[in-house]
Amino acid sequence: MALDLPLVHASWKPILDPVRSTIDTILEKIADQEIAPPHDQIFAAFHMPFESVKVVIVGQDPYPTQGHAHGLAFSVPAHVRPIPRSLKNIFTELQSDLRISAPDNGDLSKWSHQGVLLLNRVLTAQVGVSNSHVGYAWQVVTDHICRELGKANVVALLWGKSAAEVSSFFKNAIIGVHPSPLSAHRGFFGSKPFSAANRILENIGVEPVDWRL
């Protein structure tokens, strides 16, 4: 029997059905683990209708710190302090690219309301352990999702080596350096990904994203 997928919009059912057995196997495997994000937020990114997705930002895996991950890649709940350094670097580049002032918290939910899907390649991690679920077949699921998004002409911002692995699924893929403090200075800063995504959207006749938070 398929397990429940909390927060998933009904429009994603035909998208996810081909990989439901893989999803259910993973969920059964992690059922008794303390994970990030919490079990009821694993699929929070899919609360929006599939048809509303304009841009997908693909990252690596969730923040492993207790209470940080809430199902949207790179985002944290508004109360979390300090803001994770990767996210602070994203805000620095946002300000440089579009002259948008950095927000006072790290909740990126407004982007999802603008049609931006915040997707990690691996949807869960054991609390306190980065990359702990990389071998759990989440990539099979997210490969499939990215393939379907590519068919829908979604623009992709792919940050980091893991994210770049899905580039072939997209006609419009912007491959960039991960915003981690370990790598951001090697090309994330100055890459202007937000304006680049909006130019592509305008060129294909889609309303650009309002990146203000």
Coordinates of N, CA and C in Angstrom, one line a residue:
M1 N 0.9 -1.2 0.0 CA 0.0 0.0 0.0 C 0.9 1.2 0.0
A2 N 0.6 2.2 -0.9 CA 1.3 3.4 -0.9 C 1.2 4.2 0.4
L3 N 2.3 4.8 0.8 CA 2.3 5.6 2.0 C 1.8 7.0 1.7
D4 N 1.3 7.7 2.7 CA 0.8 9.0 2.5 C 1.9 10.0 2.2
L5 N 1.7 11.0 1.3 CA 2.7 12.0 1.1 C 2.1 13.3 1.5
P6 N 2.3 13.7 2.7 CA 1.8 15.0 3.2 C 2.2 16.2 2.4
L7 N 1.3 17.1 2.2 CA 1.6 18.4 1.6 C 1.7 18.4 0.1
V8 N 1.6 17.2 -0.5 CA 1.8 17.2 -2.0 C 0.5 17.5 -2.7
H9 N 0.6 18.5 -3.6 CA -0.6 19.0 -4.4 C -1.1 17.8 -5.3
A10 N -2.3 17.7 -5.5 CA -2.9 16.6 -6.3 C -2.3 16.5 -7.7
S11 N -1.9 17.7 -8.3 CA -1.4 17.7 -9.7 C -0.1 16.9 -9.8
W12 N 0.6 16.6 -8.7 CA 1.8 15.9 -8.7 C 1.6 14.4 -8.8
K13 N 0.4 13.9 -8.5 CA 0.1 12.5 -8.5 C 0.6 11.8 -9.8
P14 N 0.2 12.2 -10.9 CA 0.6 11.5 -12.2 C 2.1 11.7 -12.4
I15 N 2.7 12.7 -11.9 CA 4.2 12.9 -12.0 C 4.9 11.9 -11.1
L16 N 4.4 11.7 -9.9 CA 5.1 10.8 -8.9 C 4.7 9.4 -9.0
D17 N 3.6 9.0 -9.6 CA 3.1 7.6 -9.7 C 4.2 6.7 -10.2
P18 N 5.0 7.0 -11.2 CA 5.9 6.1 -11.8 C 7.1 5.7 -10.8
V19 N 7.3 6.6 -9.8 CA 8.4 6.4 -8.8 C 7.8 6.1 -7.4
R20 N 6.5 5.9 -7.3 CA 5.9 5.7 -6.0 C 6.5 4.5 -5.2
S21 N 6.8 3.4 -5.9 CA 7.3 2.3 -5.2 C 8.7 2.6 -4.6
T22 N 9.5 3.4 -5.4 CA 10.8 3.8 -4.8 C 10.6 4.7 -3.6
I23 N 9.7 5.7 -3.7 CA 9.4 6.6 -2.6 C 9.0 5.8 -1.4
D24 N 8.1 4.9 -1.6 CA 7.6 4.1 -0.4 C 8.6 3.2 0.2
T25 N 9.5 2.7 -0.6 CA 10.6 1.9 -0.1 C 11.5 2.8 0.8
I26 N 11.8 4.0 0.3 CA 12.7 4.9 1.1 C 12.0 5.3 2.4
L27 N 10.7 5.6 2.3 CA 9.9 6.1 3.5 C 9.9 5.0 4.5
E28 N 9.7 3.8 4.1 CA 9.7 2.6 5.0 C 11.1 2.5 5.7
K29 N 12.1 2.7 5.0 CA 13.5 2.6 5.5 C 13.8 3.6 6.5
I30 N 13.3 4.8 6.4 CA 13.6 5.9 7.3 C 12.5 6.2 8.3
A31 N 11.5 5.3 8.4 CA 10.3 5.5 9.2 C 10.6 5.7 10.7
D32 N 11.7 5.1 11.2 CA 12.0 5.1 12.6 C 13.2 6.0 12.9
Q33 N 13.7 6.7 11.8 CA 14.9 7.6 12.0 C 14.5 9.0 12.3
E34 N 15.4 9.7 13.0 CA 15.2 11.1 13.3 C 15.8 11.8 12.1
I35 N 15.0 12.5 11.3 CA 15.4 13.0 10.0 C 15.2 14.5 9.8
A36 N 15.9 15.0 8.9 CA 15.7 16.4 8.4 C 15.4 16.4 6.9
P37 N 14.3 17.0 6.6 CA 13.3 17.7 7.4 C 12.5 16.6 8.1
P38 N 11.6 17.0 9.0 CA 10.7 16.1 9.7 C 9.8 15.3 8.7
H39 N 9.4 14.2 9.1 CA 8.7 13.3 8.1 C 7.5 14.0 7.5
D40 N 6.8 14.8 8.2 CA 5.6 15.5 7.6 C 6.0 16.6 6.7
Q41 N 7.3 17.0 6.5 CA 7.7 18.1 5.7 C 8.6 17.6 4.5
I42 N 8.8 16.3 4.3 CA 9.7 15.9 3.3 C 9.3 16.4 1.9
F43 N 8.0 16.4 1.7 CA 7.5 16.8 0.3 C 6.9 18.2 0.3
A44 N 7.3 19.1 1.2 CA 6.7 20.4 1.3 C 6.9 21.2 0.0
A45 N 8.0 20.9 -0.7 CA 8.3 21.7 -2.0 C 7.2 21.5 -3.0
F46 N 6.4 20.4 -2.9 CA 5.4 20.0 -3.9 C 4.0 20.4 -3.5
H47 N 3.9 21.5 -2.7 CA 2.6 22.0 -2.3 C 2.0 22.8 -3.4
M48 N 2.8 23.3 -4.3 CA 2.3 24.1 -5.4 C 1.8 23.2 -6.6
P49 N 0.9 23.7 -7.4 CA 0.5 22.9 -8.6 C 1.7 22.7 -9.5
F50 N 1.8 21.5 -10.1 CA 2.9 21.3 -11.0 C 2.9 22.3 -12.2
E51 N 1.7 22.7 -12.6 CA 1.6 23.6 -13.8 C 2.1 25.0 -13.4
S52 N 2.2 25.3 -12.2 CA 2.7 26.7 -11.8 C 4.2 26.8 -11.7
V53 N 4.9 25.7 -11.8 CA 6.4 25.8 -11.7 C 7.0 26.5 -12.9
K54 N 7.7 27.6 -12.7 CA 8.5 28.3 -13.7 C 10.0 28.0 -13.7
V55 N 10.5 27.9 -12.4 CA 11.9 27.7 -12.2 C 12.1 26.6 -11.1
V56 N 13.1 25.8 -11.3 CA 13.4 24.9 -10.3 C 14.9 25.2 -9.9
I57 N 15.1 25.4 -8.6 CA 16.4 25.5 -8.0 C 16.8 24.1 -7.4
V58 N 17.9 23.5 -7.9 CA 18.2 22.2 -7.4 C 19.5 22.3 -6.6
G59 N 19.4 21.8 -5.3 CA 20.6 21.7 -4.4 C 21.0 20.3 -4.2
Q60 N 21.6 20.1 -3.0 CA 22.2 18.8 -2.8 C 21.4 17.9 -1.8
D61 N 21.4 18.2 -0.5 CA 20.6 17.5 0.4 C 20.2 18.5 1.6
P62 N 19.3 18.1 2.4 CA 18.8 19.1 3.4 C 19.8 19.4 4.5
Y63 N 19.6 20.6 5.1 CA 20.4 21.0 6.2 C 20.2 19.9 7.3
P64 N 21.3 19.3 7.8 CA 21.1 18.3 8.8 C 20.9 18.8 10.2
T65 N 21.1 20.1 10.5 CA 20.9 20.6 11.8 C 19.4 20.5 12.3
Q66 N 19.2 20.0 13.4 CA 17.8 19.9 14.0 C 17.1 21.2 13.8
G67 N 15.9 21.2 13.2 CA 15.0 22.3 13.1 C 15.3 23.3 12.0
H68 N 16.3 23.0 11.2 CA 16.6 23.9 10.0 C 15.9 23.5 8.8
A69 N 16.0 22.3 8.3 CA 15.3 21.9 7.1 C 13.8 21.8 7.3
H70 N 13.1 22.4 6.3 CA 11.6 22.3 6.3 C 11.0 21.9 5.0
G71 N 11.8 21.2 4.1 CA 11.3 20.7 2.9 C 11.5 21.5 1.7
L72 N 12.0 22.7 1.8 CA 12.3 23.6 0.7 C 13.8 23.7 0.6
A73 N 14.4 23.4 -0.5 CA 15.9 23.4 -0.6 C 16.4 24.8 -0.2
F74 N 17.5 24.9 0.5 CA 18.2 26.1 1.0 C 17.4 26.9 2.0
S75 N 16.1 26.7 2.2 CA 15.3 27.5 3.0 C 15.3 27.0 4.5
V76 N 15.1 27.9 5.4 CA 14.9 27.5 6.8 C 13.7 28.2 7.4
P77 N 13.1 27.7 8.4 CA 12.0 28.5 9.0 C 12.4 29.9 9.5
A78 N 11.5 30.8 9.5 CA 11.8 32.2 9.7 C 12.5 32.4 11.1
H79 N 12.2 31.6 12.1 CA 12.8 31.8 13.4 C 14.2 31.4 13.5
V80 N 14.8 30.6 12.6 CA 16.1 30.0 12.7 C 17.2 31.1 12.7
R81 N 18.0 31.1 13.7 CA 19.2 31.9 13.7 C 20.4 31.1 14.2
P82 N 21.6 31.4 13.7 CA 21.8 32.3 12.5 C 21.4 31.7 11.2
I83 N 21.2 32.5 10.2 CA 20.9 32.0 8.9 C 22.0 31.2 8.4
P84 N 21.8 30.0 7.8 CA 22.9 29.1 7.3 C 23.8 29.9 6.3
R85 N 25.0 29.6 6.3 CA 26.0 30.4 5.5 C 25.7 30.2 4.0
S86 N 25.3 29.1 3.6 CA 25.0 28.9 2.2 C 23.9 29.8 1.8
L87 N 22.9 30.0 2.6 CA 21.7 30.8 2.4 C 22.2 32.3 2.4
K88 N 23.0 32.6 3.4 CA 23.5 34.0 3.4 C 24.2 34.4 2.1
N89 N 25.0 33.4 1.6 CA 25.7 33.6 0.3 C 24.7 33.8 -0.9
I90 N 23.6 33.1 -0.8 CA 22.5 33.3 -1.8 C 21.9 34.7 -1.7
F91 N 21.7 35.1 -0.5 CA 21.2 36.5 -0.4 C 22.2 37.5 -0.8
T92 N 23.5 37.3 -0.6 CA 24.5 38.2 -1.1 C 24.5 38.3 -2.6
E93 N 24.4 37.2 -3.3 CA 24.3 37.2 -4.7 C 23.0 37.8 -5.2
L94 N 21.9 37.6 -4.5 CA 20.6 38.2 -4.9 C 20.7 39.7 -4.9
Q95 N 21.4 40.2 -3.8 CA 21.6 41.6 -3.7 C 22.5 42.2 -4.8
S96 N 23.5 41.5 -5.1 CA 24.5 41.9 -6.1 C 23.8 41.9 -7.5
D97 N 23.0 40.8 -7.7 CA 22.4 40.6 -9.1 C 21.3 41.6 -9.3
L98 N 20.3 41.7 -8.4 CA 19.1 42.4 -8.6 C 18.9 43.6 -7.7
R99 N 19.9 43.9 -6.9 CA 19.8 45.0 -5.9 C 18.6 44.8 -5.0
I100 N 18.4 43.6 -4.6 CA 17.3 43.3 -3.7 C 17.9 43.1 -2.3
S101 N 17.5 43.8 -1.3 CA 18.0 43.8 0.0 C 17.8 42.4 0.6
A102 N 18.8 42.0 1.3 CA 18.7 40.7 2.0 C 17.6 40.7 3.0
P103 N 16.8 39.7 3.1 CA 15.7 39.6 4.1 C 16.3 39.4 5.5
D104 N 15.4 39.5 6.5 CA 15.9 39.3 7.9 C 15.7 37.9 8.4
N105 N 15.3 37.0 7.5 CA 15.1 35.6 7.9 C 15.4 34.7 6.6
G106 N 15.4 33.4 6.9 CA 15.8 32.5 5.8 C 14.7 31.7 5.2
D107 N 13.5 32.1 5.4 CA 12.3 31.4 4.8 C 12.1 31.8 3.4
L108 N 12.2 30.9 2.4 CA 12.1 31.1 1.0 C 10.7 30.8 0.5
S109 N 9.8 30.7 1.3 CA 8.4 30.3 0.9 C 7.8 31.2 -0.2
K110 N 8.2 32.5 -0.1 CA 7.7 33.5 -1.1 C 8.1 33.1 -2.5
W111 N 9.3 32.5 -2.6 CA 9.8 32.1 -3.9 C 8.9 31.0 -4.4
S112 N 8.5 30.0 -3.6 CA 7.6 28.9 -4.0 C 6.3 29.5 -4.5
H113 N 5.8 30.5 -3.9 CA 4.6 31.2 -4.3 C 4.7 31.9 -5.6
Q114 N 5.9 32.1 -6.0 CA 6.2 32.7 -7.3 C 6.4 31.7 -8.4
G115 N 6.3 30.4 -8.1 CA 6.5 29.4 -9.1 C 7.9 28.8 -9.1
V116 N 8.6 29.0 -8.0 CA 10.0 28.5 -7.9 C 10.0 27.2 -7.0
L117 N 10.3 26.1 -7.6 CA 10.4 24.8 -6.9 C 11.8 24.7 -6.3
L118 N 11.9 24.5 -5.0 CA 13.1 24.4 -4.3 C 13.4 23.0 -3.9
L119 N 14.2 22.3 -4.8 CA 14.3 20.9 -4.8 C 15.7 20.4 -4.5
N120 N 15.9 19.6 -3.5 CA 17.2 18.9 -3.2 C 17.2 17.6 -4.0
R121 N 18.4 17.2 -4.4 CA 18.6 15.9 -5.1 C 18.2 14.8 -4.2
V122 N 18.6 14.9 -2.9 CA 18.2 14.0 -1.9 C 17.3 14.6 -0.9
L123 N 16.2 14.1 -0.7 CA 15.1 14.8 0.1 C 15.2 14.7 1.6
T124 N 16.1 13.8 2.1 CA 16.2 13.6 3.5 C 17.6 13.4 4.0
A125 N 17.9 13.6 5.2 CA 19.2 13.3 5.8 C 18.9 12.9 7.3
Q126 N 19.8 12.1 7.8 CA 19.7 11.8 9.3 C 20.1 13.1 10.0
V127 N 19.4 13.5 11.0 CA 19.7 14.7 11.8 C 21.2 14.6 12.3
G128 N 21.9 15.7 12.0 CA 23.3 15.8 12.4 C 24.3 15.2 11.4
V129 N 23.9 14.6 10.3 CA 24.8 13.9 9.4 C 24.5 14.3 8.0
S130 N 25.4 15.1 7.4 CA 25.2 15.5 6.0 C 25.4 14.3 5.1
N131 N 24.7 14.3 4.0 CA 24.8 13.3 2.9 C 24.5 11.9 3.4
S132 N 23.9 11.7 4.5 CA 23.7 10.4 5.1 C 22.7 9.6 4.3
H133 N 21.8 10.2 3.5 CA 20.8 9.4 2.8 C 21.1 9.4 1.3
V134 N 22.3 9.7 0.9 CA 22.7 9.8 -0.5 C 22.5 8.4 -1.2
G135 N 22.7 7.4 -0.5 CA 22.6 6.0 -1.1 C 21.2 5.4 -1.0
Y136 N 20.2 6.3 -0.6 CA 18.8 5.7 -0.4 C 17.9 5.8 -1.7
A137 N 18.5 6.1 -2.8 CA 17.7 6.1 -4.1 C 16.8 7.3 -4.3
W138 N 17.0 8.4 -3.5 CA 16.3 9.6 -3.7 C 16.6 10.2 -5.1
Q139 N 17.8 9.9 -5.6 CA 18.2 10.5 -6.9 C 17.4 9.9 -8.0
V140 N 16.9 8.6 -7.9 CA 16.0 8.0 -8.8 C 14.7 8.9 -8.9
V141 N 14.2 9.3 -7.8 CA 13.0 10.1 -7.7 C 13.2 11.4 -8.3
T142 N 14.3 12.1 -7.9 CA 14.5 13.5 -8.3 C 14.9 13.6 -9.8
D143 N 15.6 12.5 -10.3 CA 15.9 12.5 -11.7 C 14.6 12.4 -12.5
H144 N 13.6 11.6 -12.0 CA 12.3 11.5 -12.7 C 11.6 12.9 -12.7
I145 N 11.6 13.5 -11.5 CA 10.9 14.8 -11.4 C 11.5 15.8 -12.3
C146 N 12.9 15.9 -12.4 CA 13.5 16.8 -13.2 C 13.3 16.5 -14.7
R147 N 13.2 15.3 -15.0 CA 12.8 14.9 -16.4 C 11.5 15.5 -16.8
E148 N 10.5 15.3 -15.9 CA 9.2 15.8 -16.2 C 9.1 17.4 -16.2
L149 N 9.9 18.0 -15.3 CA 10.0 19.5 -15.3 C 10.6 20.0 -16.6
G150 N 11.6 19.3 -17.1 CA 12.2 19.6 -18.3 C 11.3 19.6 -19.5
K151 N 10.4 18.5 -19.5 CA 9.4 18.4 -20.6 C 8.4 19.6 -20.5
A152 N 8.2 20.2 -19.4 CA 7.3 21.3 -19.2 C 8.0 22.6 -19.4
N153 N 9.3 22.6 -19.9 CA 10.1 23.8 -20.2 C 10.3 24.7 -19.0
V154 N 10.5 24.1 -17.9 CA 10.9 24.8 -16.7 C 12.3 25.2 -16.7
V155 N 12.7 26.4 -16.3 CA 14.0 26.8 -16.2 C 14.7 26.3 -15.0
A156 N 15.9 25.8 -15.1 CA 16.6 25.1 -14.0 C 17.9 25.9 -13.6
L157 N 18.0 26.2 -12.3 CA 19.2 26.7 -11.7 C 19.8 25.5 -10.9
L158 N 20.9 25.1 -11.3 CA 21.5 23.9 -10.8 C 22.8 24.2 -10.1
W159 N 22.8 24.2 -8.7 CA 23.9 24.7 -7.9 C 24.6 23.5 -7.3
G160 N 25.8 23.3 -7.8 CA 26.7 22.2 -7.3 C 26.8 21.0 -8.2
K161 N 27.7 20.2 -7.9 CA 28.0 19.0 -8.8 C 26.8 18.0 -8.8
S162 N 26.2 17.8 -7.7 CA 25.1 16.9 -7.6 C 23.9 17.4 -8.5
A163 N 23.6 18.7 -8.3 CA 22.6 19.3 -9.1 C 22.8 19.3 -10.6
A164 N 24.1 19.5 -11.0 CA 24.5 19.5 -12.4 C 24.2 18.2 -13.1
E165 N 24.1 17.1 -12.3 CA 23.8 15.8 -12.9 C 22.5 15.7 -13.6
V166 N 21.6 16.6 -13.3 CA 20.2 16.6 -14.0 C 20.2 17.6 -15.2
S167 N 21.3 18.2 -15.5 CA 21.2 19.2 -16.6 C 20.7 18.8 -17.9
S168 N 20.9 17.5 -18.2 CA 20.5 17.0 -19.5 C 19.0 16.9 -19.7
F169 N 18.3 17.0 -18.6 CA 16.8 17.0 -18.7 C 16.2 18.3 -19.1
F170 N 16.9 19.4 -19.1 CA 16.4 20.7 -19.3 C 16.9 21.4 -20.5
K171 N 16.0 22.0 -21.2 CA 16.4 22.9 -22.4 C 17.1 24.1 -21.9
N172 N 16.6 24.6 -20.8 CA 17.2 25.9 -20.2 C 17.7 25.6 -18.8
A173 N 19.0 25.2 -18.8 CA 19.7 24.9 -17.5 C 20.8 25.9 -17.3
I174 N 20.8 26.5 -16.1 CA 21.9 27.4 -15.7 C 22.7 26.7 -14.7
I175 N 23.9 26.2 -15.0 CA 24.7 25.4 -14.1 C 25.6 26.3 -13.4
G176 N 25.6 26.2 -12.0 CA 26.4 27.0 -11.2 C 27.1 26.3 -10.1
V177 N 28.0 27.1 -9.4 CA 28.7 26.6 -8.3 C 27.7 26.6 -7.1
H178 N 27.9 25.6 -6.2 CA 27.1 25.6 -5.0 C 27.4 26.8 -4.1
P179 N 26.4 27.4 -3.4 CA 26.6 28.6 -2.6 C 27.3 28.3 -1.3
S180 N 27.7 27.1 -1.0 CA 28.4 26.8 0.2 C 29.6 27.7 0.4
P181 N 29.9 28.0 1.7 CA 31.1 28.8 2.0 C 32.4 28.1 1.5
L182 N 32.3 26.8 1.2 CA 33.5 26.1 0.7 C 33.7 26.4 -0.7
S183 N 32.7 26.8 -1.5 CA 32.8 26.9 -2.9 C 32.3 28.2 -3.5
A184 N 31.5 29.0 -2.8 CA 30.9 30.1 -3.4 C 31.8 31.1 -4.1
H185 N 33.0 31.2 -3.5 CA 34.0 32.1 -4.1 C 34.6 31.6 -5.4
R186 N 34.3 30.3 -5.8 CA 34.8 29.7 -7.0 C 33.8 29.9 -8.2
G187 N 32.9 30.9 -8.1 CA 32.1 31.1 -9.2 C 30.6 31.4 -8.9
F188 N 30.2 31.1 -7.7 CA 28.8 31.5 -7.4 C 28.6 33.0 -7.3
F189 N 29.5 33.6 -6.6 CA 29.4 35.1 -6.5 C 29.7 35.7 -7.9
G190 N 28.8 36.5 -8.3 CA 29.0 37.2 -9.6 C 28.3 36.4 -10.8
S191 N 27.7 35.3 -10.5 CA 27.1 34.5 -11.5 C 25.7 35.0 -12.0
K192 N 25.1 35.9 -11.2 CA 23.8 36.5 -11.6 C 22.8 35.5 -12.0
P193 N 22.5 34.5 -11.2 CA 21.5 33.5 -11.7 C 20.1 33.9 -11.7
F194 N 19.7 34.9 -10.9 CA 18.3 35.3 -10.8 C 17.9 36.1 -12.0
S195 N 18.8 37.0 -12.4 CA 18.5 37.8 -13.6 C 18.5 36.9 -14.9
A196 N 19.5 35.9 -14.9 CA 19.6 35.0 -16.0 C 18.3 34.2 -16.2
A197 N 17.8 33.7 -15.1 CA 16.6 32.9 -15.1 C 15.4 33.8 -15.7
N198 N 15.3 35.0 -15.2 CA 14.2 35.9 -15.6 C 14.3 36.2 -17.1
R199 N 15.5 36.4 -17.6 CA 15.7 36.7 -19.1 C 15.2 35.5 -19.9
I200 N 15.5 34.3 -19.4 CA 15.1 33.1 -20.2 C 13.5 33.0 -20.1
L201 N 12.9 33.2 -19.0 CA 11.5 33.2 -18.8 C 10.8 34.2 -19.8
E202 N 11.4 35.4 -19.8 CA 10.8 36.4 -20.7 C 11.0 36.0 -22.2
N203 N 12.1 35.4 -22.5 CA 12.3 34.9 -23.9 C 11.4 33.8 -24.3
I204 N 10.9 33.1 -23.4 CA 9.9 32.0 -23.7 C 8.5 32.4 -23.4
G205 N 8.3 33.7 -23.1 CA 6.9 34.2 -23.0 C 6.3 33.9 -21.6
V206 N 7.1 33.7 -20.6 CA 6.6 33.4 -19.2 C 6.9 34.6 -18.3
E207 N 6.0 35.0 -17.5 CA 6.2 36.1 -16.5 C 7.4 35.8 -15.7
P208 N 8.3 36.8 -15.6 CA 9.5 36.6 -14.7 C 9.1 36.5 -13.2
V209 N 10.1 35.9 -12.5 CA 9.9 35.7 -11.1 C 10.2 37.0 -10.3
D210 N 9.4 37.4 -9.4 CA 9.7 38.5 -8.4 C 10.5 37.8 -7.3
W211 N 11.8 38.1 -7.3 CA 12.6 37.4 -6.3 C 12.7 38.1 -5.0
R212 N 11.9 39.1 -4.8 CA 11.9 39.8 -3.5 C 11.3 38.9 -2.4
L213 N 12.0 38.9 -1.2 CA 11.5 38.1 -0.1 C 10.9 39.0 1.0

